[in-house]
Amino acid sequence: MALETGMRLGEVCGLKVGDIDLSKRTITVRNTKSNRDRIVFINDKLHRSLRVHLDNEFKGTIPIQAHKLLRLDYHETSKAFCKICRILGIKNATFHTLRHTFASYWVMSGKDIASLSKILGHSDISTTMIYAHLSEEHIKKQIVSFSL
C-alpha cells in the first residue's frame, strides 16, 4: 500500500475500514504529519489488493464501523521491514524508503511534481523535491533526447 500511494507508515497503520471507498477509489488519510486529512487515490493494482484483503478479512460484509483495516503495530512493522531488507541485502532501507521510491518513480514516469506534492500532503513543493530522487539512467535519457 505504501509503495502504491506514498503513504507514511503511521498513516498506513492508522487506516480504518471506513477510510477506504473502493467505489470512489479513494483513501481518506487521517493520521497525517500535518494533522490535516487528505485524499489519496487508489490505482488498479492497489484496488485489486484491497478488494482481496477486505473480502478475505470480512467475508464480503464490510462493517460500517471504524475497524482498523490492518492490524499493524508501528514499531513492530518498522522493525520487521528493516529486518526483511537486511535479509534481502538491501542496505539502509526503512519503511519511509517506500515513500521516497513512490515519489521518485512518479517523477521519472513523467508525472508532474505539483500533483505529487498534493498526493504526499506537502504544503510546500520544495519539500516534495527532496523526495524526487532521479536515477542516473533517467537523467541520461533526458539529456540524450534533449536538443535546442
Short mmCIF file of C-alpha atoms in Angstrom, two decimals:
data_model
loop_
_atom_site.label_atom_id
_atom_site.label_comp_id
_atom_site.label_asym_id
_atom_site.label_seq_id
_atom_site.Cartn_x
_atom_site.Cartn_y
_atom_site.Cartn_z
CA MET A 1 0.00 0.00 0.00
CA ALA A 2 2.76 2.46 0.92
CA LEU A 3 4.61 1.84 -2.33
CA GLU A 4 1.44 2.37 -4.38
CA THR A 5 0.31 5.55 -2.58
CA GLY A 6 3.33 7.19 -0.95
CA MET A 7 1.66 6.94 2.45
CA ARG A 8 3.74 7.06 5.63
CA LEU A 9 3.93 4.08 7.98
CA GLY A 10 1.84 5.86 10.63
CA GLU A 11 -0.80 6.65 8.04
CA VAL A 12 -0.98 3.03 6.88
CA CYS A 13 -1.10 1.70 10.45
CA GLY A 14 -3.88 4.14 11.34
CA LEU A 15 -6.19 3.29 8.46
CA LYS A 16 -9.70 2.20 9.29
CA VAL A 17 -12.05 0.30 7.00
CA GLY A 18 -14.29 3.35 6.75
CA ASP A 19 -11.38 5.39 5.36
CA ILE A 20 -11.44 3.35 2.15
CA ASP A 21 -14.03 3.84 -0.54
CA LEU A 22 -13.42 1.27 -3.26
CA SER A 23 -16.27 2.58 -5.42
CA LYS A 24 -14.76 6.08 -5.48
CA ARG A 25 -11.22 4.60 -5.43
CA THR A 26 -10.15 6.82 -2.54
CA ILE A 27 -8.45 6.54 0.82
CA THR A 28 -9.02 9.26 3.40
CA VAL A 29 -5.74 9.62 5.27
CA ARG A 30 -6.42 10.91 8.76
CA ASN A 31 -3.23 10.40 10.81
CA THR A 32 -1.13 12.84 8.81
CA LYS A 33 2.04 14.54 9.92
CA SER A 34 0.42 17.93 9.29
CA ASN A 35 -2.77 16.92 11.16
CA ARG A 36 -4.82 17.63 8.01
CA ASP A 37 -6.85 14.92 6.34
CA ARG A 38 -6.06 14.24 2.70
CA ILE A 39 -7.48 12.07 -0.04
CA VAL A 40 -5.27 9.52 -1.78
CA PHE A 41 -6.50 7.85 -4.93
CA ILE A 42 -6.33 4.09 -5.43
CA ASN A 43 -4.66 2.74 -8.57
CA ASP A 44 -5.71 -0.52 -10.26
CA LYS A 45 -3.09 -2.69 -8.55
CA LEU A 46 -3.95 -1.45 -5.07
CA HIS A 47 -7.67 -1.67 -5.81
CA ARG A 48 -7.33 -5.39 -6.60
CA SER A 49 -5.25 -5.98 -3.46
CA LEU A 50 -7.65 -4.13 -1.20
CA ARG A 51 -10.64 -5.94 -2.66
CA VAL A 52 -9.00 -9.32 -1.90
CA HIS A 53 -7.92 -8.23 1.59
CA LEU A 54 -11.33 -6.85 2.50
CA ASP A 55 -13.16 -9.87 1.06
CA ASN A 56 -10.91 -12.28 2.99
CA GLU A 57 -11.00 -10.25 6.20
CA PHE A 58 -14.71 -9.51 6.29
CA LYS A 59 -16.11 -12.29 4.08
CA GLY A 60 -17.85 -9.86 1.74
CA THR A 61 -19.57 -7.90 4.50
CA ILE A 62 -17.54 -4.79 5.20
CA PRO A 63 -18.60 -3.29 8.53
CA ILE A 64 -19.53 0.38 8.56
CA GLN A 65 -17.96 0.95 11.96
CA ALA A 66 -14.36 2.13 12.11
CA HIS A 67 -12.47 -1.16 12.47
CA LYS A 68 -8.76 -0.97 11.82
CA LEU A 69 -8.02 -2.09 8.27
CA LEU A 70 -4.67 -3.65 9.06
CA ARG A 71 -3.60 -4.99 12.41
CA LEU A 72 -0.19 -3.34 12.28
CA ASP A 73 1.86 -2.00 15.15
CA TYR A 74 4.01 0.93 14.05
CA HIS A 75 7.26 -0.13 15.73
CA GLU A 76 6.90 -3.86 15.01
CA THR A 77 6.15 -3.16 11.34
CA SER A 78 9.12 -0.81 11.07
CA LYS A 79 11.48 -3.36 12.65
CA ALA A 80 10.14 -6.22 10.51
CA PHE A 81 10.53 -4.17 7.32
CA CYS A 82 14.16 -3.29 8.15
CA LYS A 83 14.92 -6.92 9.03
CA ILE A 84 13.49 -8.18 5.73
CA CYS A 85 15.52 -5.59 3.83
CA ARG A 86 18.72 -6.68 5.60
CA ILE A 87 17.97 -10.33 4.80
CA LEU A 88 17.47 -9.38 1.14
CA GLY A 89 20.73 -7.43 1.13
CA ILE A 90 19.05 -4.03 0.79
CA LYS A 91 21.15 -1.60 2.79
CA ASN A 92 19.93 1.49 4.64
CA ALA A 93 16.26 0.92 3.79
CA THR A 94 13.46 1.90 6.13
CA PHE A 95 9.71 1.86 5.63
CA HIS A 96 9.99 5.54 4.71
CA THR A 97 12.14 4.49 1.74
CA LEU A 98 8.90 3.29 0.13
CA ARG A 99 7.60 6.87 0.17
CA HIS A 100 10.77 8.14 -1.49
CA THR A 101 10.59 5.33 -4.04
CA PHE A 102 6.98 6.19 -4.88
CA ALA A 103 7.93 9.85 -5.38
CA SER A 104 10.99 9.06 -7.49
CA TYR A 105 9.12 6.72 -9.81
CA TRP A 106 6.28 9.23 -10.09
CA VAL A 107 8.64 11.93 -11.36
CA MET A 108 10.69 9.56 -13.55
CA SER A 109 7.49 8.41 -15.26
CA GLY A 110 6.90 12.00 -16.40
CA LYS A 111 4.13 12.91 -13.98
CA ASP A 112 4.06 16.42 -12.55
CA ILE A 113 5.62 17.47 -9.27
CA ALA A 114 2.63 19.61 -8.23
CA SER A 115 0.32 16.57 -8.21
CA LEU A 116 2.94 14.58 -6.30
CA SER A 117 3.16 17.32 -3.69
CA LYS A 118 -0.60 17.11 -3.15
CA ILE A 119 -0.54 13.29 -3.02
CA LEU A 120 2.21 13.32 -0.39
CA GLY A 121 0.42 16.00 1.62
CA HIS A 122 3.18 18.60 1.40
CA SER A 123 2.19 22.25 1.81
CA ASP A 124 5.48 23.39 0.24
CA ILE A 125 6.61 21.97 -3.10
CA SER A 126 10.27 22.33 -2.04
CA THR A 127 9.65 19.54 0.48
CA THR A 128 8.43 17.34 -2.36
CA MET A 129 11.62 17.99 -4.32
CA ILE A 130 13.59 16.26 -1.55
CA TYR A 131 11.65 13.07 -2.28
CA ALA A 132 12.11 13.10 -6.03
CA HIS A 133 15.37 11.21 -6.46
CA LEU A 134 16.17 10.75 -10.13
CA SER A 135 18.22 7.79 -11.28
CA GLU A 136 21.34 8.45 -13.34
CA GLU A 137 19.80 6.42 -16.17
CA HIS A 138 16.72 8.64 -16.15
CA ILE A 139 18.82 11.81 -16.25
CA LYS A 140 20.92 10.36 -19.07
CA LYS A 141 17.80 9.55 -21.12
CA GLN A 142 16.51 13.08 -20.59
CA ILE A 143 19.70 14.77 -21.74
CA VAL A 144 20.25 12.44 -24.71
CA SER A 145 16.79 13.25 -26.06
CA PHE A 146 17.15 16.99 -25.42
CA SER A 147 18.24 19.39 -28.12
CA LEU A 148 17.88 23.11 -28.76
#
